[in-house]
Coordinates of C-alpha atoms in Angstrom, one line a residue:
M27 CA 0.3 -0.3 -0.1
H28 CA 0.7 3.7 -0.8
R29 CA -0.4 6.8 0.0
V30 CA -1.7 8.6 -2.6
S31 CA -3.0 12.2 -3.6
Y32 CA -5.1 13.7 -6.9
P33 CA -6.3 17.1 -7.3
K34 CA -10.3 18.4 -7.1
G35 CA -12.0 17.0 -10.8
S36 CA -9.1 14.0 -11.0
L37 CA -10.4 10.5 -13.0
L38 CA -9.9 8.0 -10.8
V39 CA -11.1 5.5 -12.4
L40 CA -13.9 5.5 -15.7
N41 CA -16.0 2.7 -16.4
G42 CA -15.2 0.3 -18.7
D43 CA -11.6 -0.4 -16.9
H44 CA -10.1 -3.6 -16.4
S45 CA -7.5 -2.5 -13.0
D46 CA -8.6 -3.9 -9.6
F47 CA -6.7 -1.4 -7.3
V48 CA -8.7 0.2 -4.1
L49 CA -8.9 3.0 -2.5
Y50 CA -9.1 4.2 1.0
L51 CA -10.0 7.6 1.4
I52 CA -8.5 9.3 4.1
D53 CA -9.0 13.1 2.6
G54 CA -11.4 14.6 0.8
Y55 CA -14.7 13.0 -1.7
V56 CA -15.1 11.5 -4.2
K57 CA -18.3 10.8 -6.7
S58 CA -19.3 7.6 -8.7
V59 CA -20.8 8.6 -12.0
Q60 CA -23.0 6.9 -14.3
R61 CA -22.5 8.2 -17.9
N62 CA -25.5 8.3 -20.3
P63 CA -27.6 9.5 -18.7
D64 CA -24.8 11.4 -16.6
C65 CA -25.7 10.3 -12.6
I66 CA -24.2 10.0 -9.4
L67 CA -24.2 7.4 -7.7
G68 CA -23.1 7.6 -4.7
I69 CA -20.2 10.6 -3.2
H70 CA -17.7 8.7 -0.7
A71 CA -16.7 10.6 2.5
P72 CA -13.0 10.2 4.4
G73 CA -12.5 7.1 6.0
R74 CA -15.0 4.5 3.0
F75 CA -12.9 2.3 0.5
I76 CA -13.9 3.1 -3.2
G77 CA -13.6 0.5 -5.8
E78 CA -14.0 -2.0 -4.2
L79 CA -16.0 -4.5 -6.1
A80 CA -13.8 -5.2 -8.7
A81 CA -11.5 -6.2 -6.1
L82 CA -14.0 -8.6 -4.4
T83 CA -15.6 -9.4 -8.3
S84 CA -12.9 -9.4 -11.2
K85 CA -14.5 -7.7 -13.4
P86 CA -14.4 -4.2 -15.3
R87 CA -15.2 -0.9 -14.0
S88 CA -19.3 -0.5 -14.3
A89 CA -18.8 3.5 -13.0
D90 CA -16.6 6.9 -13.1
M91 CA -15.2 8.1 -10.2
V92 CA -14.1 11.3 -10.2
A93 CA -12.2 13.2 -7.3
L94 CA -14.4 16.0 -5.7
T95 CA -12.6 18.1 -3.6
D96 CA -8.7 18.0 -3.7
M97 CA -8.2 14.5 -2.1
T98 CA -6.0 11.8 -0.2
A99 CA -6.1 8.1 -0.1
L100 CA -4.3 5.1 0.3
F101 CA -3.9 2.5 -2.7
V102 CA -4.6 -1.0 -1.7
P103 CA -3.9 -3.2 -4.9
A104 CA -6.0 -6.1 -4.9
D105 CA -4.4 -8.8 -4.1
T106 CA -3.2 -6.9 -0.6
F107 CA -7.1 -5.7 -0.1
L108 CA -8.5 -9.4 -0.7
K109 CA -5.9 -10.9 1.9
L110 CA -7.0 -8.2 4.4
V111 CA -10.2 -9.0 4.3
A112 CA -9.9 -12.6 4.8
N113 CA -7.5 -11.3 7.8
D114 CA -9.4 -9.7 9.7
A115 CA -13.4 -10.5 10.6
R116 CA -14.1 -7.3 11.9
L117 CA -12.5 -6.0 8.2
A118 CA -14.7 -8.0 6.9
A119 CA -18.2 -7.2 8.5
A120 CA -17.1 -3.6 8.3
M121 CA -16.9 -3.9 4.1
M122 CA -20.1 -6.7 4.4
R123 CA -21.9 -3.4 5.8
Q124 CA -20.9 -1.0 3.6
L125 CA -21.8 -3.3 0.4
G126 CA -25.5 -3.8 1.7
E127 CA -26.1 -0.3 2.3
R128 CA -24.3 0.9 -1.3
V129 CA -27.1 -2.0 -2.6
Q130 CA -30.1 -0.5 -0.6
E131 CA -28.9 3.0 -2.0
L132 CA -28.8 1.8 -5.9
G133 CA -31.7 0.4 -5.5
V134 CA -33.3 3.4 -5.3
R135 CA -31.7 5.7 -7.2
V136 CA -32.3 3.7 -10.7
K137 CA -35.6 2.7 -9.9
S138 CA -35.7 7.0 -9.9
I139 CA -33.9 6.4 -12.8
I140 CA -35.6 4.7 -14.7
N141 CA -38.5 5.7 -13.7
A142 CA -37.8 9.2 -15.0
E143 CA -36.1 7.8 -18.8
Q144 CA -40.0 5.7 -19.1
Q145 CA -42.3 9.1 -17.9
L146 CA -39.8 10.7 -20.4
A147 CA -40.7 8.6 -23.1
R148 CA -44.3 8.3 -22.6
A149 CA -44.7 12.7 -22.7
I150 CA -42.3 12.1 -25.8
L151 CA -45.5 9.2 -27.1
E152 CA -48.3 11.9 -25.2
I153 CA -47.6 14.4 -27.8
V154 CA -47.2 12.8 -31.3
R155 CA -50.2 10.1 -30.7
S156 CA -52.0 14.2 -30.0
G157 CA -51.8 14.4 -33.6
I158 CA -50.7 17.3 -33.4
G159 CA -47.1 16.4 -35.3
E160 CA -46.4 17.0 -38.6
E161 CA -44.0 14.8 -41.2
G162 CA -41.1 16.0 -42.9
D163 CA -38.4 14.9 -44.8
D164 CA -36.2 14.0 -41.5
G165 CA -39.0 12.3 -39.4
L166 CA -42.1 14.0 -36.9
R167 CA -42.2 17.8 -36.5
L168 CA -43.5 17.9 -32.4
T169 CA -43.8 22.1 -33.2
G170 CA -44.1 24.5 -30.4
F171 CA -42.1 22.3 -27.4
N172 CA -39.1 22.4 -25.6
Q173 CA -36.8 20.4 -23.4
R174 CA -38.8 22.6 -20.2
D175 CA -42.2 21.9 -22.4
L176 CA -41.4 18.2 -22.0
A177 CA -39.9 18.2 -18.1
S178 CA -43.9 19.8 -17.3
L179 CA -45.1 16.9 -18.7
S180 CA -42.8 14.3 -18.1
G181 CA -43.2 15.5 -14.2
I182 CA -39.4 15.6 -13.7
S183 CA -36.5 18.8 -14.0
R184 CA -35.7 19.9 -16.8
E185 CA -31.8 19.1 -15.4
S186 CA -32.8 15.7 -16.1
V187 CA -34.7 15.8 -20.1
S188 CA -31.8 17.3 -21.0
A189 CA -29.6 14.3 -19.4
I190 CA -32.0 11.8 -21.0
L191 CA -31.9 13.0 -23.8
R192 CA -28.6 13.6 -24.7
P193 CA -28.3 9.8 -25.4
L194 CA -31.0 10.2 -27.6
K195 CA -30.0 12.6 -29.6
E196 CA -26.1 11.5 -29.8
S197 CA -28.2 8.1 -31.3
G198 CA -30.0 10.4 -34.6
V199 CA -33.8 9.2 -32.5
V200 CA -33.9 13.0 -31.9
T201 CA -33.1 16.3 -32.6
I202 CA -33.9 19.2 -30.4
G203 CA -34.0 23.1 -32.2
R204 CA -35.8 25.8 -30.6
G205 CA -39.3 25.2 -30.0
R206 CA -39.0 22.2 -31.9
I207 CA -39.0 18.8 -32.0
T208 CA -38.1 16.5 -34.2
V209 CA -38.6 12.2 -33.3
H210 CA -36.6 10.7 -36.6
D211 CA -36.8 7.2 -35.5
L212 CA -40.2 6.4 -32.7
E213 CA -39.1 3.1 -32.0
P214 CA -36.7 3.7 -29.2
I215 CA -38.8 5.8 -27.6
E216 CA -41.8 3.5 -27.7
A217 CA -39.1 0.5 -26.2
I218 CA -38.5 2.9 -23.2
A219 CA -41.9 3.6 -22.6
Q220 CA -43.2 -0.2 -22.8
R221 CA -40.8 -1.8 -21.5
V222 CA -38.5 -0.6 -18.1
D223 CA -41.8 -2.0 -16.0
H224 CA -40.1 -5.6 -17.3
A225 CA -37.0 -5.1 -16.8
L226 CA -37.3 -4.3 -13.4
L227 CA -39.8 -7.1 -12.5
T228 CA -37.7 -9.5 -14.4
G229 CA -34.7 -8.2 -12.7
H230 CA -32.9 -7.2 -16.1
A231 CA -32.4 -3.3 -15.3
R232 CA -29.2 -2.0 -15.6
D233 CA -26.9 -2.5 -12.7
P234 CA -24.7 1.1 -12.8
R235 CA -22.2 -1.0 -10.5

């Protein structure tokens, strides 16, 4: 183990990385972030291990970890961390408690994210099915609607609407203009509206960790 320091804004771990080290926070704060849509999964305070799931499961990282402030931590290689847990019953119990708390917190948060996606998809479908849209060469044009209107209709924040729409815009599903939304491909929106509940019930929703 050795001591490391990072300035505010440092990317400590990238989603998909195959690294398996663990950090023990001495001072400073770190956030876990899921992308597309952006969502802070947790804020980690001094006195806690972070990144331990990769060491325990040998699977790639499933979230970004970013320093919220200047921070200092102990860098713990995976094999050293596993030996510590195996040889210290109190540490093992503390890890189990920490992981249990995190699973509960993430369950609530992921369900909230999924519900927000579903609410927005259903709001867009409601506008489409009202018949107000006009077919154009580039898709169905919903004139007179902006992201604030979508937020009001779906019952979520404008920031959430922006975050959820970002991957849809990047993949060419929708285009957002001033006072107009153009739907280029309705199928992905229908899929979000119709299949999210099934994913929750069958346990096939995305696991952010």
